[in-house]
Every structure is written in C-alpha cells, then in structure tokens.
Amino acid sequence: DAEITQSPRHKITETGRQVTLACHQTWNHNNMFWYRQDLGHGLRLIHYSYGVHDTNKGEVSDGYSVSRSNTEDLPLTLESAASSQTSVYFCASSEGTGHRGNTIYFGEGSWLTVV
Amino acid sequence: GESVGLHLPTLSVQEGDNSIINCAYSNSASDYFIWYKQESGKGPQFIIDIRSNMDKRQGQRVTVLLNKTVKHLSLQIAATQPGDSAVYFCAETSYNNNDMRFGAGTRLTVKP
C-alpha cells in the first residue's frame, strides 16, 4: 500500500545543532507539507511544496527550511535547533494543486526534543 | 481574524452511546471541511469530508453535518466504541485561500 513515512520517529538533539527530518511518500502526490503540533496550538504549517523544486513558507517557517528534489521526498531541516522547536512534527501529502479541496494525509510524526 | 475552533475540549461518553463533536468556523468563504481522528502517538487520520454544497454526509458509523448559516460543523459517531477514543479535529479550507486550518481538537473518551 502507498504510504507516507517519517524518520526518525524520535530524536533528542542539542541547541544549535542542525537537524533534518525525513519524509517519504509513495502516493506520487504533488503536494507535501510539514506541520508542527504543540499543545494549545493545534497543527501549524511550517513549509509546503506543490511540486518538484517548489517550496513555500507557511505560518511558522522561521528557523526551518525544506527542499524538494523529487516527488517522493520533502526533508525538513532545522538549521540551528532551538528549545522552542521541541515539538511533534508531521509530514503530510495531498493530490492535486494546493489545499483546495484536497484531503491531506499525514505521516506518523517525528518527536523532536531540543535540550 | 478567521479561525477554526471547537466548542468543547473534552467529551466523555459511555460505550454504545452516540457522540457529537462540534466545530465552529468563521471564514464564510470556506468550502471544504474535513474531520480527522488522532490517536495517542499517531498522526491524524482522515475520517470524513464535506463540501459546502452539501449539508450532510454519512460514512461508516460517522456523519458530518454542515450548517453554513451559523458556520458550524459537527461529527456524529454512532454506537461509540472504545477504539473511538482519540482527539478529533476539524479542518477547513477555501478555494480563494490556499491554506488549510485546523482546530485545536476535542478529546473523546469512551467509558466501558
């Protein structure tokens, strides 16, 4: 079955280190997204991509970057991890163009702790 | 500003009872709504969706109702089971706003 996978599922890192969270989907979806989920805030969009070589900033993009070199992968990089980036990160994907009327399917999450 | 919110943060029901989870939205241009279920330690899972040209849609044991007049969305779960215990969120998007926004979630607990 097609799926979306994230790795690592759990990571502890130190302040100032660069961290990359991987996301791989086998649905051949055009759109991919990264969200963070924090208590009291729900899901907040970090970055998204509507196709290869396309990337866009979301609501909370500061301190994060993404790249889209192929359809299947959208790695999320924290350039210099900060304690405020301790969170659960969800990768997601959808068919079609944009969020417009397209169901978003989520990965299982990556728990990141910055100490 | 525009927002998507939930009326109740927690809901506790008896196994076998029906559950109703509510969601309010304020963007009158929203035209597509989704309910997600998130179990502990897992990612949100799609349950059911509805477009603004409908006011009701049924799935297996779940029904979504949309009242555009009062900008209200609800998820009804029939014969709630212990496996239904989770956080439920609504999400909304609109054609002219290339964005999807999520509510904070309601935690449903099913008592045996």
Short mmCIF file of C-alpha atoms in Angstrom, two decimals:
data_model
loop_
_atom_site.label_atom_id
_atom_site.label_comp_id
_atom_site.label_asym_id
_atom_site.label_seq_id
_atom_site.Cartn_x
_atom_site.Cartn_y
_atom_site.Cartn_z
CA ASP A 1 0.00 0.00 0.00
CA ALA A 2 1.10 3.55 -0.68
CA GLU A 3 2.11 5.42 2.42
CA ILE A 4 3.93 8.33 3.94
CA THR A 5 6.82 7.64 6.28
CA GLN A 6 8.85 9.87 8.56
CA SER A 7 12.23 9.35 10.13
CA PRO A 8 13.48 9.47 12.73
CA ARG A 9 10.36 8.92 14.81
CA HIS A 10 12.09 10.21 17.93
CA LYS A 11 15.16 12.38 18.29
CA ILE A 12 16.90 14.31 21.02
CA THR A 13 19.35 16.96 19.92
CA GLU A 14 21.29 19.82 21.42
CA THR A 15 20.67 23.52 20.96
CA GLY A 16 22.48 24.89 17.94
CA ARG A 17 22.78 21.61 16.05
CA GLN A 18 21.41 21.11 12.57
CA VAL A 19 18.68 18.50 12.38
CA THR A 20 16.96 17.01 9.36
CA LEU A 21 13.67 15.15 9.50
CA ALA A 22 12.96 12.95 6.52
CA CYS A 23 9.61 12.45 4.83
CA HIS A 24 8.91 9.99 2.02
CA GLN A 25 5.60 9.32 0.32
CA THR A 26 4.78 6.66 -2.23
CA TRP A 27 1.44 8.04 -3.41
CA ASN A 28 3.04 10.16 -6.11
CA HIS A 29 1.27 13.16 -4.62
CA ASN A 30 2.23 16.56 -5.94
CA ASN A 31 1.77 18.34 -2.63
CA MET A 32 3.75 17.82 0.53
CA PHE A 33 3.60 19.68 3.83
CA TRP A 34 5.31 19.93 7.16
CA TYR A 35 3.34 20.81 10.28
CA ARG A 36 4.25 21.09 13.91
CA GLN A 37 1.82 20.25 16.65
CA ASP A 38 2.02 21.83 20.08
CA LEU A 39 -0.42 21.77 22.95
CA GLY A 40 -2.76 24.72 22.71
CA HIS A 41 -1.84 25.49 19.11
CA GLY A 42 -3.06 22.57 17.09
CA LEU A 43 -1.37 21.92 13.77
CA ARG A 44 0.62 24.80 12.31
CA LEU A 45 2.03 24.82 8.82
CA ILE A 46 5.80 25.21 8.55
CA HIS A 47 6.58 24.78 4.85
CA TYR A 48 4.88 23.24 1.87
CA SER A 49 5.59 22.24 -1.69
CA TYR A 50 3.31 21.89 -4.69
CA GLY A 51 5.80 20.02 -6.82
CA VAL A 52 9.45 19.34 -7.55
CA HIS A 53 11.63 22.39 -6.91
CA ASP A 54 8.67 24.31 -5.47
CA THR A 55 8.78 25.36 -1.80
CA ASN A 56 6.73 27.87 0.16
CA LYS A 57 6.74 29.28 3.65
CA GLY A 58 3.92 28.54 6.00
CA GLU A 59 2.71 30.19 9.17
CA VAL A 60 5.75 29.25 11.32
CA SER A 61 8.66 28.92 8.88
CA ASP A 62 11.38 30.82 10.78
CA GLY A 63 14.29 28.53 11.63
CA TYR A 64 13.21 25.82 9.18
CA SER A 65 13.94 25.03 5.55
CA VAL A 66 12.83 22.41 3.04
CA SER A 67 13.89 21.26 -0.38
CA ARG A 68 12.01 19.22 -2.99
CA SER A 69 14.35 17.49 -5.40
CA ASN A 70 11.90 14.72 -6.33
CA THR A 71 8.22 13.91 -5.94
CA GLU A 72 8.62 11.46 -3.09
CA ASP A 73 10.69 13.38 -0.53
CA LEU A 74 10.44 16.61 1.42
CA PRO A 75 13.12 16.77 4.13
CA LEU A 76 12.71 19.40 6.83
CA THR A 77 15.89 20.99 8.19
CA LEU A 78 16.27 22.91 11.40
CA GLU A 79 19.36 24.99 10.69
CA SER A 80 20.25 25.65 14.33
CA ALA A 81 17.91 23.87 16.69
CA ALA A 82 16.34 25.89 19.49
CA SER A 83 14.40 24.72 22.54
CA SER A 84 11.31 26.42 21.09
CA GLN A 85 11.46 23.86 18.30
CA THR A 86 10.80 20.98 20.65
CA SER A 87 7.60 19.64 19.17
CA VAL A 88 5.94 16.86 17.24
CA TYR A 89 6.40 17.23 13.51
CA PHE A 90 4.04 15.80 10.95
CA CYS A 91 4.70 15.43 7.28
CA ALA A 92 1.67 15.24 5.03
CA SER A 93 0.76 15.00 1.38
CA SER A 94 -2.18 15.51 -0.92
CA GLU A 95 -3.06 15.05 -4.53
CA GLY A 96 -3.72 17.90 -6.89
CA THR A 97 -2.94 21.53 -6.59
CA GLY A 98 -2.73 23.30 -3.30
CA HIS A 99 -5.00 22.72 -0.31
CA ARG A 100 -8.05 23.43 -2.40
CA GLY A 101 -10.46 20.66 -1.78
CA ASN A 102 -7.73 18.10 -1.43
CA THR A 103 -7.58 15.78 1.52
CA ILE A 104 -4.29 15.87 3.36
CA TYR A 105 -2.86 12.56 4.57
CA PHE A 106 -0.43 12.57 7.47
CA GLY A 107 2.61 10.59 8.48
CA GLU A 108 3.01 9.11 11.95
CA GLY A 109 5.00 12.02 13.33
CA SER A 110 8.53 12.77 14.48
CA TRP A 111 9.02 13.68 18.14
CA LEU A 112 11.89 16.14 18.45
CA THR A 113 13.35 17.30 21.74
CA VAL A 114 15.94 20.09 21.78
CA VAL A 115 17.94 20.23 25.01
CA GLY B 1 -9.20 37.18 12.31
CA GLU B 2 -10.50 33.99 10.76
CA SER B 3 -10.45 30.94 12.97
CA VAL B 4 -11.49 27.35 13.27
CA GLY B 5 -12.40 26.28 16.76
CA LEU B 6 -14.08 23.61 18.78
CA HIS B 7 -16.79 24.20 21.34
CA LEU B 8 -15.61 21.57 23.84
CA PRO B 9 -12.07 20.47 24.54
CA THR B 10 -13.12 17.14 26.10
CA LEU B 11 -16.04 14.78 25.72
CA SER B 12 -16.68 11.63 27.71
CA VAL B 13 -19.33 9.14 26.61
CA GLN B 14 -20.49 5.69 27.56
CA GLU B 15 -19.69 2.83 25.20
CA GLY B 16 -22.61 2.32 22.86
CA ASP B 17 -23.86 5.87 23.10
CA ASN B 18 -23.72 8.32 20.23
CA SER B 19 -21.10 11.09 20.30
CA ILE B 20 -21.35 14.54 18.83
CA ILE B 21 -18.28 16.72 18.39
CA ASN B 22 -18.76 20.30 17.32
CA CYS B 23 -16.68 22.80 15.41
CA ALA B 24 -17.22 26.45 14.59
CA TYR B 25 -15.58 28.28 11.76
CA SER B 26 -15.60 31.96 10.95
CA ASN B 27 -14.45 32.13 7.34
CA SER B 28 -17.64 32.31 5.31
CA ALA B 29 -15.60 31.56 2.17
CA SER B 30 -14.64 28.09 3.45
CA ASP B 31 -15.91 25.47 1.07
CA TYR B 32 -14.30 22.21 2.13
CA PHE B 33 -14.20 20.66 5.58
CA ILE B 34 -12.54 17.57 6.95
CA TRP B 35 -12.67 15.67 10.21
CA TYR B 36 -9.53 13.93 11.41
CA LYS B 37 -9.02 11.44 14.23
CA GLN B 38 -5.72 11.39 16.07
CA GLU B 39 -4.90 8.54 18.41
CA SER B 40 -2.21 8.91 21.02
CA GLY B 41 1.26 8.81 19.49
CA LYS B 42 -0.01 8.74 15.92
CA GLY B 43 -0.64 11.09 13.06
CA PRO B 44 -4.08 12.47 12.22
CA GLN B 45 -6.20 10.13 10.14
CA PHE B 46 -8.82 11.28 7.66
CA ILE B 47 -12.33 10.29 8.74
CA ILE B 48 -14.77 12.12 6.53
CA ASP B 49 -15.08 15.28 4.49
CA ILE B 50 -17.83 17.51 3.22
CA ARG B 51 -18.04 20.26 0.64
CA SER B 52 -20.06 23.39 1.11
CA ASN B 53 -22.65 22.35 -1.47
CA MET B 54 -23.79 19.63 0.95
CA ASP B 55 -25.23 19.81 4.45
CA LYS B 56 -24.84 16.17 5.42
CA ARG B 57 -22.59 13.31 4.55
CA GLN B 58 -22.54 9.83 6.01
CA GLY B 59 -19.79 7.32 6.36
CA GLN B 60 -19.48 4.12 8.31
CA ARG B 61 -20.84 4.98 11.79
CA VAL B 62 -19.95 8.64 11.23
CA THR B 63 -21.98 11.54 9.92
CA VAL B 64 -20.81 15.07 9.28
CA LEU B 65 -23.32 17.90 9.34
CA LEU B 66 -22.61 21.33 7.94
CA ASN B 67 -24.67 24.38 8.79
CA LYS B 68 -23.38 27.23 6.67
CA THR B 69 -25.87 29.70 8.10
CA VAL B 70 -24.25 29.57 11.52
CA LYS B 71 -20.84 28.35 10.31
CA HIS B 72 -21.00 25.16 12.31
CA LEU B 73 -19.74 21.69 11.61
CA SER B 74 -20.38 18.56 13.65
CA LEU B 75 -19.19 15.00 13.67
CA GLN B 76 -21.58 12.36 14.91
CA ILE B 77 -20.29 8.92 15.84
CA ALA B 78 -22.91 6.23 16.26
CA ALA B 79 -22.58 3.48 18.85
CA THR B 80 -19.28 4.81 20.15
CA GLN B 81 -16.67 2.17 20.84
CA PRO B 82 -13.51 2.20 22.98
CA GLY B 83 -11.48 2.34 19.76
CA ASP B 84 -13.06 5.71 19.02
CA SER B 85 -11.20 7.28 21.94
CA ALA B 86 -8.94 9.89 20.37
CA VAL B 87 -8.60 13.59 19.65
CA TYR B 88 -10.83 14.76 16.82
CA PHE B 89 -10.10 17.88 14.81
CA CYS B 90 -11.94 19.70 12.14
CA ALA B 91 -10.12 21.42 9.32
CA GLU B 92 -11.30 23.90 6.76
CA THR B 93 -10.08 25.38 3.56
CA SER B 94 -11.42 27.72 0.96
CA TYR B 95 -10.86 27.94 -2.75
CA ASN B 96 -9.61 31.52 -2.64
CA ASN B 97 -7.32 30.96 0.33
CA ASN B 98 -4.73 28.37 -0.48
CA ASP B 99 -4.44 27.24 3.09
CA MET B 100 -5.94 24.64 5.41
CA ARG B 101 -6.56 25.50 9.03
CA PHE B 102 -7.08 23.09 11.87
CA GLY B 103 -8.94 23.37 15.12
CA ALA B 104 -7.14 22.57 18.35
CA GLY B 105 -9.07 19.32 18.81
CA THR B 106 -11.58 17.65 21.14
CA ARG B 107 -10.54 14.68 23.18
CA LEU B 108 -13.16 11.93 23.13
CA THR B 109 -13.02 9.35 25.90
CA VAL B 110 -15.23 6.30 25.74
CA LYS B 111 -16.09 4.68 29.07
CA PRO B 112 -16.72 0.93 29.05
#
